[in-house]
mmCIF file of C-alpha atoms in Angstrom:
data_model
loop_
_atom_site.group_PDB
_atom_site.id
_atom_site.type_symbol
_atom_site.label_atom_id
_atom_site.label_comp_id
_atom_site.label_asym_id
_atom_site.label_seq_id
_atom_site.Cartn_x
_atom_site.Cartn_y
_atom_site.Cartn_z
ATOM 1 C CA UNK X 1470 0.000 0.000 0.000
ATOM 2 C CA UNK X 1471 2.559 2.454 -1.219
ATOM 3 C CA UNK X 1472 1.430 5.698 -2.828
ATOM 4 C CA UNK X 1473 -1.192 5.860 -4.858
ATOM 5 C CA UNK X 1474 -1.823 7.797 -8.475
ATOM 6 C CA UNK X 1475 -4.765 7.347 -10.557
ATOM 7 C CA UNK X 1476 -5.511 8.033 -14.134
ATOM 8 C CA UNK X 1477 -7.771 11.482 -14.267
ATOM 9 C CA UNK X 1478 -11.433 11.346 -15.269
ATOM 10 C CA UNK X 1479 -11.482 14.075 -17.756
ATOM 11 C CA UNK X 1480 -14.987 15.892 -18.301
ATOM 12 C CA UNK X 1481 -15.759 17.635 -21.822
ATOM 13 C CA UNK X 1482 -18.114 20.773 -20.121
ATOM 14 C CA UNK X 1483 -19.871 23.515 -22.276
ATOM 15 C CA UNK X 1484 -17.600 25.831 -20.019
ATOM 16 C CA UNK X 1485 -14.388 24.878 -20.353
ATOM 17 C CA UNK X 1486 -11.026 24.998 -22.398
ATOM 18 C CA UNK X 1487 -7.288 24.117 -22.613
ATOM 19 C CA UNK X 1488 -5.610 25.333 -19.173
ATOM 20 C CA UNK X 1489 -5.647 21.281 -18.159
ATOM 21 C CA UNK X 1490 -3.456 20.613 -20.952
ATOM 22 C CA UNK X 1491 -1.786 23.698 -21.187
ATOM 23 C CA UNK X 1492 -1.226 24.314 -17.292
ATOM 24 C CA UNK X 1493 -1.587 21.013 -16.193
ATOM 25 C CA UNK X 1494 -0.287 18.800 -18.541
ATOM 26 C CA UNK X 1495 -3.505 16.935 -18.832
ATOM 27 C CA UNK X 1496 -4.025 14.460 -21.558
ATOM 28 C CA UNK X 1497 -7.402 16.429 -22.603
ATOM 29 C CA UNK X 1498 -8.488 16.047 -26.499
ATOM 30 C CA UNK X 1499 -10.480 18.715 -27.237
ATOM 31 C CA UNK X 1500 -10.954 22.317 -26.471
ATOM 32 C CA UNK X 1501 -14.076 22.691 -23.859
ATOM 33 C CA UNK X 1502 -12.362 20.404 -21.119
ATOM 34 C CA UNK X 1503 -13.953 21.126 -18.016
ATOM 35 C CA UNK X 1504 -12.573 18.970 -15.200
ATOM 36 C CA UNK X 1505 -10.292 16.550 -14.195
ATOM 37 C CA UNK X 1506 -11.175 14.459 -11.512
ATOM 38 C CA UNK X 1507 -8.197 13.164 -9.621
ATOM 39 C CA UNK X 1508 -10.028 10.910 -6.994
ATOM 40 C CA UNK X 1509 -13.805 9.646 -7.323
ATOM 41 C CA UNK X 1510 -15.617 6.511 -6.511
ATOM 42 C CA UNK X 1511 -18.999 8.209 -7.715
ATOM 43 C CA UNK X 1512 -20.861 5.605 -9.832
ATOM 44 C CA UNK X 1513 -19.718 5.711 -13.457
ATOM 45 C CA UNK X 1514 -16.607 7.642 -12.682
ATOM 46 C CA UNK X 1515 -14.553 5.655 -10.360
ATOM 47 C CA UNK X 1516 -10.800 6.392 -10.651
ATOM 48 C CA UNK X 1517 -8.074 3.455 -11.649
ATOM 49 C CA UNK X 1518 -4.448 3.452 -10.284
ATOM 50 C CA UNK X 1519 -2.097 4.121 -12.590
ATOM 51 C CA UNK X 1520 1.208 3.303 -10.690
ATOM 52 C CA UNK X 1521 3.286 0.509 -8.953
ATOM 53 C CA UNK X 1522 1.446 -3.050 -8.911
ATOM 54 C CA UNK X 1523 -1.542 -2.264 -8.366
ATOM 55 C CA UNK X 1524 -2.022 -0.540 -11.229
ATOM 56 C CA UNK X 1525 -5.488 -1.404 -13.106
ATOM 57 C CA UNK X 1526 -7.014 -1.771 -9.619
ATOM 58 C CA UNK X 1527 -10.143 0.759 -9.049
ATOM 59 C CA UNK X 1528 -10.248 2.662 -6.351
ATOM 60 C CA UNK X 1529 -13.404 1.021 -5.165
ATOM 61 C CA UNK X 1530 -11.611 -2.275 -5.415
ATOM 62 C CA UNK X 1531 -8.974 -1.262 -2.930
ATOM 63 C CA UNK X 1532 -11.474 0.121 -0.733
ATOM 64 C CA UNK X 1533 -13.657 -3.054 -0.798
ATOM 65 C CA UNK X 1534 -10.634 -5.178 -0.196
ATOM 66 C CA UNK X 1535 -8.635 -2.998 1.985
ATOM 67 C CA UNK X 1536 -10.804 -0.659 3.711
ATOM 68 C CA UNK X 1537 -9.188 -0.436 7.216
ATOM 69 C CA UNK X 1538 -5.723 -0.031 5.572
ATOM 70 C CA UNK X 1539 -6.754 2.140 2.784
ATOM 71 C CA UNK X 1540 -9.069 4.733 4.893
ATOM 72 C CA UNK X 1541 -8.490 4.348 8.487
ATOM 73 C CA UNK X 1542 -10.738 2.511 11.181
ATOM 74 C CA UNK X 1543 -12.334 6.099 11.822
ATOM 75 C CA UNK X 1544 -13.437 7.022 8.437
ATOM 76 C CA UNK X 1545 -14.924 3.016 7.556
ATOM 77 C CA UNK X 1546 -17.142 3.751 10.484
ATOM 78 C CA UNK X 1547 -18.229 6.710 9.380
ATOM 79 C CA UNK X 1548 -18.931 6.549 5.782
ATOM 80 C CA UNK X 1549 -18.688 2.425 5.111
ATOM 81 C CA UNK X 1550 -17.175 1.645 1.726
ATOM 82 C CA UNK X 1551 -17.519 5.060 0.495
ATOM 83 C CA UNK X 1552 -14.929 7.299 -0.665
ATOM 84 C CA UNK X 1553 -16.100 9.985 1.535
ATOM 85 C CA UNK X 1554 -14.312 12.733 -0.948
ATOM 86 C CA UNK X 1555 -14.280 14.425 -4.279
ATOM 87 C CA UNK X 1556 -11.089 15.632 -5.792
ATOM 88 C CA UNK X 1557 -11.096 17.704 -8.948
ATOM 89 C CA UNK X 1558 -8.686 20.353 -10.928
ATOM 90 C CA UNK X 1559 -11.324 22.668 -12.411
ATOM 91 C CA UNK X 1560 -10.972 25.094 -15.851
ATOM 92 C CA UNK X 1561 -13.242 27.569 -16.189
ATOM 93 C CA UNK X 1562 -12.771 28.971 -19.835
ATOM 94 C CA UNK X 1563 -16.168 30.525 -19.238
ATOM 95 C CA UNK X 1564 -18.419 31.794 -16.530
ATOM 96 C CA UNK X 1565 -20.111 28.473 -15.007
ATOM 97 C CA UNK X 1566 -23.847 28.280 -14.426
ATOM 98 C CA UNK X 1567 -25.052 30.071 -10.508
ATOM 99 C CA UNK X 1568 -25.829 26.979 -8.659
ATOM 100 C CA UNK X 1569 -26.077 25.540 -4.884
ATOM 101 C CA UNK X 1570 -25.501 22.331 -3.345
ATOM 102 C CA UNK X 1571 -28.248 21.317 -0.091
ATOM 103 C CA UNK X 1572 -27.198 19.542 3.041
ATOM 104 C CA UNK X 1573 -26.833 16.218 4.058
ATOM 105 C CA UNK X 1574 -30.364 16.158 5.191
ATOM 106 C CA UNK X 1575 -31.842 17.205 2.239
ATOM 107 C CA UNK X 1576 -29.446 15.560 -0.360
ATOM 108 C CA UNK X 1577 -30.395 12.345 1.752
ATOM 109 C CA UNK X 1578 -34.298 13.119 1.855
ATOM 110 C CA UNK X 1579 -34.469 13.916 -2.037
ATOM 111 C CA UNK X 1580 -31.721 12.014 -3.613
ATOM 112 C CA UNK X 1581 -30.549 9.482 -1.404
ATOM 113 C CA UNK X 1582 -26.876 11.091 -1.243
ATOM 114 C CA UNK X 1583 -24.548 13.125 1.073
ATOM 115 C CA UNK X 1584 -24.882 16.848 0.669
ATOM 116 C CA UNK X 1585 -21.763 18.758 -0.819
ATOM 117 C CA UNK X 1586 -19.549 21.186 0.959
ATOM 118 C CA UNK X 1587 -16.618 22.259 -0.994
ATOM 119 C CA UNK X 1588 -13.582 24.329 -1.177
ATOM 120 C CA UNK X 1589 -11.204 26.018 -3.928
ATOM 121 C CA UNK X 1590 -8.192 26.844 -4.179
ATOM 122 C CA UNK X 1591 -6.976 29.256 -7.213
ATOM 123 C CA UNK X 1592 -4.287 27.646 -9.029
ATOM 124 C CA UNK X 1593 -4.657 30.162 -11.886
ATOM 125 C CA UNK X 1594 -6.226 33.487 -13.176
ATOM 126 C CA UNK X 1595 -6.568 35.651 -15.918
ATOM 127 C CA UNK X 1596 -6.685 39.715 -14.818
ATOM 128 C CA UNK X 1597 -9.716 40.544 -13.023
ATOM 129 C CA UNK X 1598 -11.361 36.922 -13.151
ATOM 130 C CA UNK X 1599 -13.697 36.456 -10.338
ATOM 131 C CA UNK X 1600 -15.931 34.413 -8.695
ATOM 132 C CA UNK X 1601 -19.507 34.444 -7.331
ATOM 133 C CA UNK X 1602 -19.660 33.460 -3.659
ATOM 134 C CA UNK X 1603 -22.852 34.287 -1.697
ATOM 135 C CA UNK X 1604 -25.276 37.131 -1.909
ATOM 136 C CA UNK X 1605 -24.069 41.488 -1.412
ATOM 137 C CA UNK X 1606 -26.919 41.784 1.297
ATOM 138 C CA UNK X 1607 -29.591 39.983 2.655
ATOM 139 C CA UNK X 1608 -32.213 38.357 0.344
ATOM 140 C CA UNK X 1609 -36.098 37.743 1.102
ATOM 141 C CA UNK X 1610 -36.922 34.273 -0.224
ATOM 142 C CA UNK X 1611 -39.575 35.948 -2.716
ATOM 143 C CA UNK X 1612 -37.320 38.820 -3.365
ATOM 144 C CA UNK X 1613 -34.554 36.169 -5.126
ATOM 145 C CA UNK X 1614 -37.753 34.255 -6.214
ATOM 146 C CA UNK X 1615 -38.844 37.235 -8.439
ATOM 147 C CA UNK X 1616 -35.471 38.000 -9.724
ATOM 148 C CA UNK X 1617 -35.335 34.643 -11.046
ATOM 149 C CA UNK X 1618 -38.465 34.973 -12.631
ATOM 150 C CA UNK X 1619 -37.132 38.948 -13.853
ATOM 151 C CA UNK X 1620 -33.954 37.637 -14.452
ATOM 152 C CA UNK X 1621 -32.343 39.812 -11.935
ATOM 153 C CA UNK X 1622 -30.680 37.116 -10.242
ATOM 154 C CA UNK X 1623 -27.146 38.819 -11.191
ATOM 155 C CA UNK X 1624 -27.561 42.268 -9.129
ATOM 156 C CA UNK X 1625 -28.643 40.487 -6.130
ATOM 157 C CA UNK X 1626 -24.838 38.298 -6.357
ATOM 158 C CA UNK X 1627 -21.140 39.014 -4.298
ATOM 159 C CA UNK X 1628 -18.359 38.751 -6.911
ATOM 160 C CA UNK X 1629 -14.826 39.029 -5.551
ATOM 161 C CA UNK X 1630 -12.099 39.027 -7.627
ATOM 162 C CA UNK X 1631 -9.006 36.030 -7.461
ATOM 163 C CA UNK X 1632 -5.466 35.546 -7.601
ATOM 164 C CA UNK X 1633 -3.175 32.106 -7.447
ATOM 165 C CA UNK X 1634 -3.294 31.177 -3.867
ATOM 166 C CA UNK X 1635 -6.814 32.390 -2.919
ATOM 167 C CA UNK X 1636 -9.108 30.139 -1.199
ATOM 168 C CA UNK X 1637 -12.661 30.096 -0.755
ATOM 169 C CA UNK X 1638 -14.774 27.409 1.890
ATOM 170 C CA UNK X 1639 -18.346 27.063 0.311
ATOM 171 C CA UNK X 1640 -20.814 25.665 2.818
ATOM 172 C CA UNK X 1641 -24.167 24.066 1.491
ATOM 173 C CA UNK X 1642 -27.088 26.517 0.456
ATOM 174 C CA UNK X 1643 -24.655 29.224 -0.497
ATOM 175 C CA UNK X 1644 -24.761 30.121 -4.022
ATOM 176 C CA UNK X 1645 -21.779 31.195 -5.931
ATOM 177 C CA UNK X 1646 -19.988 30.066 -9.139
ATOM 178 C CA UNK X 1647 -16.802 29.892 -11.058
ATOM 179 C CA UNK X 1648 -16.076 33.211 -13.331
ATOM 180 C CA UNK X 1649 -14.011 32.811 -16.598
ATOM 181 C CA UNK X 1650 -10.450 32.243 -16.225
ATOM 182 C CA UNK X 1651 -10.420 30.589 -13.244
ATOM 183 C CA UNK X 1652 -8.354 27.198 -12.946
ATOM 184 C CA UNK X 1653 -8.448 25.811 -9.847
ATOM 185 C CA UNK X 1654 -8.423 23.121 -6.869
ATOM 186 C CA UNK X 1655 -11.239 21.609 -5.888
ATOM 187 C CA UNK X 1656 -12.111 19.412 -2.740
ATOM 188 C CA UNK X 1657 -15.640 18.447 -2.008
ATOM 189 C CA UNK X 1658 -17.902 15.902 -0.604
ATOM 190 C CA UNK X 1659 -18.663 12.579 -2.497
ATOM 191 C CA UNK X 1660 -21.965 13.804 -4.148
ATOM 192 C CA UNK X 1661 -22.964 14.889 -7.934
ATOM 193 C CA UNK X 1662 -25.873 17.049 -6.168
ATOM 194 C CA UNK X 1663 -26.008 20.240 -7.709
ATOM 195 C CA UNK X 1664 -28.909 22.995 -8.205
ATOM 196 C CA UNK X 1665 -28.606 24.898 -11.151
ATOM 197 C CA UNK X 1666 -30.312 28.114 -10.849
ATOM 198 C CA UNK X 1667 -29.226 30.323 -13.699
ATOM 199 C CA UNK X 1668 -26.568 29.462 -16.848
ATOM 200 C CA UNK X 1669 -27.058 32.664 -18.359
ATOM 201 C CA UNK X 1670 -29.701 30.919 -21.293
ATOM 202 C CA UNK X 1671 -26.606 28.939 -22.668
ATOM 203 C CA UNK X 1672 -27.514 26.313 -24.763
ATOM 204 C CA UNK X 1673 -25.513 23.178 -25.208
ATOM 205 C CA UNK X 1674 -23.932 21.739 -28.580
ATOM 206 C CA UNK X 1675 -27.503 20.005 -29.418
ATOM 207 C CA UNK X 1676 -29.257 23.059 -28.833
ATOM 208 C CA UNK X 1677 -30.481 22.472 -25.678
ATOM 209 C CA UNK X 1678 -31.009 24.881 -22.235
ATOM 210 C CA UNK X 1679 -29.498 23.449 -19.721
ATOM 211 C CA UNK X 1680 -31.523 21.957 -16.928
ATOM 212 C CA UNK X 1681 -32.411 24.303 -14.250
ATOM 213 C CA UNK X 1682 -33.253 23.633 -10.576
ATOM 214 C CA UNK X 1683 -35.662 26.578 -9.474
ATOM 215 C CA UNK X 1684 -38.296 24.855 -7.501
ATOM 216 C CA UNK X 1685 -35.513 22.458 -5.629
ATOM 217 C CA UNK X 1686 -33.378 25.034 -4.702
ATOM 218 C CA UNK X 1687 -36.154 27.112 -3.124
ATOM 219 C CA UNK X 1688 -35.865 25.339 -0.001
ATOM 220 C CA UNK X 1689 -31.966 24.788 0.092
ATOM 221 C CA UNK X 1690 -31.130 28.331 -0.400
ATOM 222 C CA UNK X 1691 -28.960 30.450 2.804
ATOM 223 C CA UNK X 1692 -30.527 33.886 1.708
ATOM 224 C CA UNK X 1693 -28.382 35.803 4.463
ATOM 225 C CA UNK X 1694 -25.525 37.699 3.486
ATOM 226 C CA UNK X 1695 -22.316 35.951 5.044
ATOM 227 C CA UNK X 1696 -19.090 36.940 4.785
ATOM 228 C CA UNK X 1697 -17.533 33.444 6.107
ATOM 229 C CA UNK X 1698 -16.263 32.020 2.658
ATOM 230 C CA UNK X 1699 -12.810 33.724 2.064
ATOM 231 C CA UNK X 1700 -9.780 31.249 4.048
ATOM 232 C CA UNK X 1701 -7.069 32.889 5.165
ATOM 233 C CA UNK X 1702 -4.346 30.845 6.443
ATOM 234 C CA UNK X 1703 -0.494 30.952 7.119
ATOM 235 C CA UNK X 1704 2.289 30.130 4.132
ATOM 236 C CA UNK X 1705 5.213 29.263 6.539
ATOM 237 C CA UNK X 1706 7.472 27.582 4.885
ATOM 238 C CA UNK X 1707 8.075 23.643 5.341
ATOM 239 C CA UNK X 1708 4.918 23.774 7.483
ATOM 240 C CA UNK X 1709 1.930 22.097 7.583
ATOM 241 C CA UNK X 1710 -0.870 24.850 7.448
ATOM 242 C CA UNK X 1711 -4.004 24.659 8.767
ATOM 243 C CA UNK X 1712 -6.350 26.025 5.782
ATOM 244 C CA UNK X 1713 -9.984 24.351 6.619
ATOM 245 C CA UNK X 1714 -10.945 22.032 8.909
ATOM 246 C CA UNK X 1715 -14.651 20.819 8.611
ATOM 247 C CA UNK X 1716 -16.759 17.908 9.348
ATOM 248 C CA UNK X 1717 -15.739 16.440 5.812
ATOM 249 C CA UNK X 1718 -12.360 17.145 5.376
ATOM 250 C CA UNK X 1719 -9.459 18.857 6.750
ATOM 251 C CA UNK X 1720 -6.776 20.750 3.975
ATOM 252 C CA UNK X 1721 -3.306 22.082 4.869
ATOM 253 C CA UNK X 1722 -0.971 24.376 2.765
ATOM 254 C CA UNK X 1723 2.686 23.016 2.361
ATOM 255 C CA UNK X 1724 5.086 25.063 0.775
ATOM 256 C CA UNK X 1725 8.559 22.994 0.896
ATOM 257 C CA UNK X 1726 11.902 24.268 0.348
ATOM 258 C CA UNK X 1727 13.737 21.437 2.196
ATOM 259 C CA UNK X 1728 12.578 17.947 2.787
ATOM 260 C CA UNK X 1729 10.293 16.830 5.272
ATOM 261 C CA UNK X 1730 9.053 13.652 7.752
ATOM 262 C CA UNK X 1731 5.639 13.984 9.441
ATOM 263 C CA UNK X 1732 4.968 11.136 11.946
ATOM 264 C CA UNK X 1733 1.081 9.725 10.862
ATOM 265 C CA UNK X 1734 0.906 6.741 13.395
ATOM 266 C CA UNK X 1735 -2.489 8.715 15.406
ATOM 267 C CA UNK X 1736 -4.058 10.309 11.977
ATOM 268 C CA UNK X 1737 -6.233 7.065 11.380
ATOM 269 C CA UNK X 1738 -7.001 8.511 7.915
ATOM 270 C CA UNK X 1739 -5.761 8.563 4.364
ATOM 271 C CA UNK X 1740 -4.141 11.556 3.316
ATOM 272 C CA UNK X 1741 -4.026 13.006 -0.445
ATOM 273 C CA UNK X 1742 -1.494 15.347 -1.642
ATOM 274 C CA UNK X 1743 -2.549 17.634 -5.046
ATOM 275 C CA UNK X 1744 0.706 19.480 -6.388
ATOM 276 C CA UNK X 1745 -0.039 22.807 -6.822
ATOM 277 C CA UNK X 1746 2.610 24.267 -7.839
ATOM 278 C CA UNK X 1747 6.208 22.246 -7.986
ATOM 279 C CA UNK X 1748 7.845 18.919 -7.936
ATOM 280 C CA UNK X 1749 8.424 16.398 -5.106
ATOM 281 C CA UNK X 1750 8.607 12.623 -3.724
ATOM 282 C CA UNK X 1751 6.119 11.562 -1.474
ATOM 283 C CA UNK X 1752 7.302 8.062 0.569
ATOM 284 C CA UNK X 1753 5.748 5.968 2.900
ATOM 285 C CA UNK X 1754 7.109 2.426 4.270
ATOM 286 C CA UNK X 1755 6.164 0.788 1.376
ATOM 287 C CA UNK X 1756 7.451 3.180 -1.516
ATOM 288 C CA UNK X 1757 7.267 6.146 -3.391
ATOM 289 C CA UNK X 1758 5.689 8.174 -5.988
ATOM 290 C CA UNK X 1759 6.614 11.396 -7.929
ATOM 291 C CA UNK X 1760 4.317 14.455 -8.026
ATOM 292 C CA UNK X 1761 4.688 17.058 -10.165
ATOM 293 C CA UNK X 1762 2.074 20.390 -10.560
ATOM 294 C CA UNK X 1763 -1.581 18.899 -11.533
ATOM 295 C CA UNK X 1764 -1.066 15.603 -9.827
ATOM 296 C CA UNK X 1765 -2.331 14.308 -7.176
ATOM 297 C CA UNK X 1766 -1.055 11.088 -4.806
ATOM 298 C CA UNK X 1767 -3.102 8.957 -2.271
ATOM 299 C CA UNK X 1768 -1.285 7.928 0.922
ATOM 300 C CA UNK X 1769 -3.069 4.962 2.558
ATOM 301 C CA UNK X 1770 -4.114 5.315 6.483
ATOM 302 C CA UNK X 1771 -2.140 1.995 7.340
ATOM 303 C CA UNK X 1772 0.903 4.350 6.947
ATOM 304 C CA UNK X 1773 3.038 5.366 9.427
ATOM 305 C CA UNK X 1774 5.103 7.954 8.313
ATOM 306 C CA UNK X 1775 5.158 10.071 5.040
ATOM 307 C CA UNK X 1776 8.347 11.774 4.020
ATOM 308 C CA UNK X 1777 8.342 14.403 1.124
ATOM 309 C CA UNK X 1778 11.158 15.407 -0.431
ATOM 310 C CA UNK X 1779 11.090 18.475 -2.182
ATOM 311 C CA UNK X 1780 13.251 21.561 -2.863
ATOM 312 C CA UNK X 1781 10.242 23.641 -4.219
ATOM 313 C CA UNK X 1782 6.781 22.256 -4.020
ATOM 314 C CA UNK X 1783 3.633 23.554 -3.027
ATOM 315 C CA UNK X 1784 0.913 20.948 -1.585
ATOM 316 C CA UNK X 1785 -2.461 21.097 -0.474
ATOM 317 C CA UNK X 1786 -2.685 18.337 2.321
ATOM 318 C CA UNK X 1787 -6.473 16.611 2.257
ATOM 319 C CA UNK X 1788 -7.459 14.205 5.083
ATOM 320 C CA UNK X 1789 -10.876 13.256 6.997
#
């Protein structure tokens, strides 16, 4: 159970472009690539190692198998067989539609699936790309109703603009979206749950509007003005950083300039590293794997120490 890299799941999207190739040195094949999802067990899109001897082996497989050693006592109980995370590199060559993702409650109530918290990480950005995160005051449930319906829905939105390095926690019922020119990090709850609430009357290469979510997202909607989304955190170098720690997941910032050893024995937990920005060699007891900028490497919880050796690297650090 040495570390882990998959092959990505690349997604064509109406949105986006080249900047996984270009930036990321993604094998992508055509022009409007979207995503690249790094580390999935969601039905239809369940990720295959691509290193060492298991290589061919699923995900799900090794999880099935292996579940104890591959995710740590702690997380089996909690979430079973499941994967309980998402992990995608995201290119937005255009804005992406306004949406919302509802709770655990609801997700379970309606679709039978967890609910999806999130966060970013900007990798990437054009000059003044933004995003949408939230609402700029304090919205009346009909008030946002009727702008849907007047399609309004825009002046009612909180756009901040991005740089590389900028993070951004998105909590269920918020609403927000990707701008244009926006590649980015992406770690998220284990669920395909999204409401759709505007894609500015884009149609898709059949002709097609997009499927929106109005009545569903009535009810799943935080209509209060919060300004709780923006993560600031420390960059000390050769540090682990605390950037969020939630329920679902908990992400560190590395930034290595020298090699280091962290001691894993109590994390009962897998841990994921996505390269950022950089090169370096992430070891356990059982081997190694190389990780350059756009990859990302999956550490098994039986381990008990994880070395990285690095003389310039920068790492987001994922673990339940």
């Amino acid at each position: 159970m040495y570390p882990l890299k998959f092959n990505p799941i690349l997604k064509e999207r109406l949105w986006g472009g080249t900047k996984l190739r270009d930036v990321l040195n993604k094998p992508i094949e055509n022009d409007i690539t979207g995503e690249s999802w790094e580390l999935s067990t969601v039905k239809g899109d369940v990720s295959v190692v691509s290193n060492g001897d298991l290589a061919g082996i699923s995900l799900q497989e090794l999880i099935n198998t292996q579940t104890n050693d591959l995710l740590g006592v702690s997380v089996a109980e909690r979430f079973g067989k499941e994967f309980p995370i998402l992990i995608k590199f995201i290119d937005a060559k255009q804005d992406l539609s306004i949406q919302l993702h509802p709770n655990d409650e609801l997700a379970k109530k309606r679709h039978n699936s967890f609910g999806k918290t999130e966060m970013w990480y900007v990798m990437d950005a054009d000059q003044d790309a933004e995003l949408i995160v939230g609402f700029n005051k304090d919205v009346a449930k009909d008030e946002y109703a009727n702008s849907i319906k007047n399609d309004t829905l825009l002046d009612l939105l909180n756009y901040e603009k991005v740089k590389e390095g900028d993070t951004f926690f998105i909590n269920t019922g918020k609403i927000h979206a990707i701008g244009a020119g926006v590649l980015l990090a992406e770690i998220q709850q284990t669920s395909d749950v999204t409401y759709r609430v505007f894609d500015f009357n884009r149609k898709d290469k059949n002709g097609n509007l997009r499927e929106l979510h109005t009545e569903q997202a009535l009810d799943a909607i935080d209509y209060t003005k919060k300004d709780d989304f923006k993560v600031t955190y420390s960059t000390e170098k050769n540090e682990v950083n605390t950037m969020v720690d939630c329920p679902y997941f908990k992400t560190n910032f590395i930034e290595l300039t020298e090699n280091i050893k962290q001691d894993v024995t109590s994390r009962d937990s897998f841990t994921i590293y996505m390269c950022v920005g950089g090169s370096a060699t992430v070891k356990n007891e059982f081997g190694e794997a190389n990780l350059v900028k756009g990859e990302t490497i999956l550490v098994p919880a039986l381990s008990k120490s994880i070395e990285i050796i690095s003389s310039g690297a920068k790492l987001l650090e994922v673990t339940i």
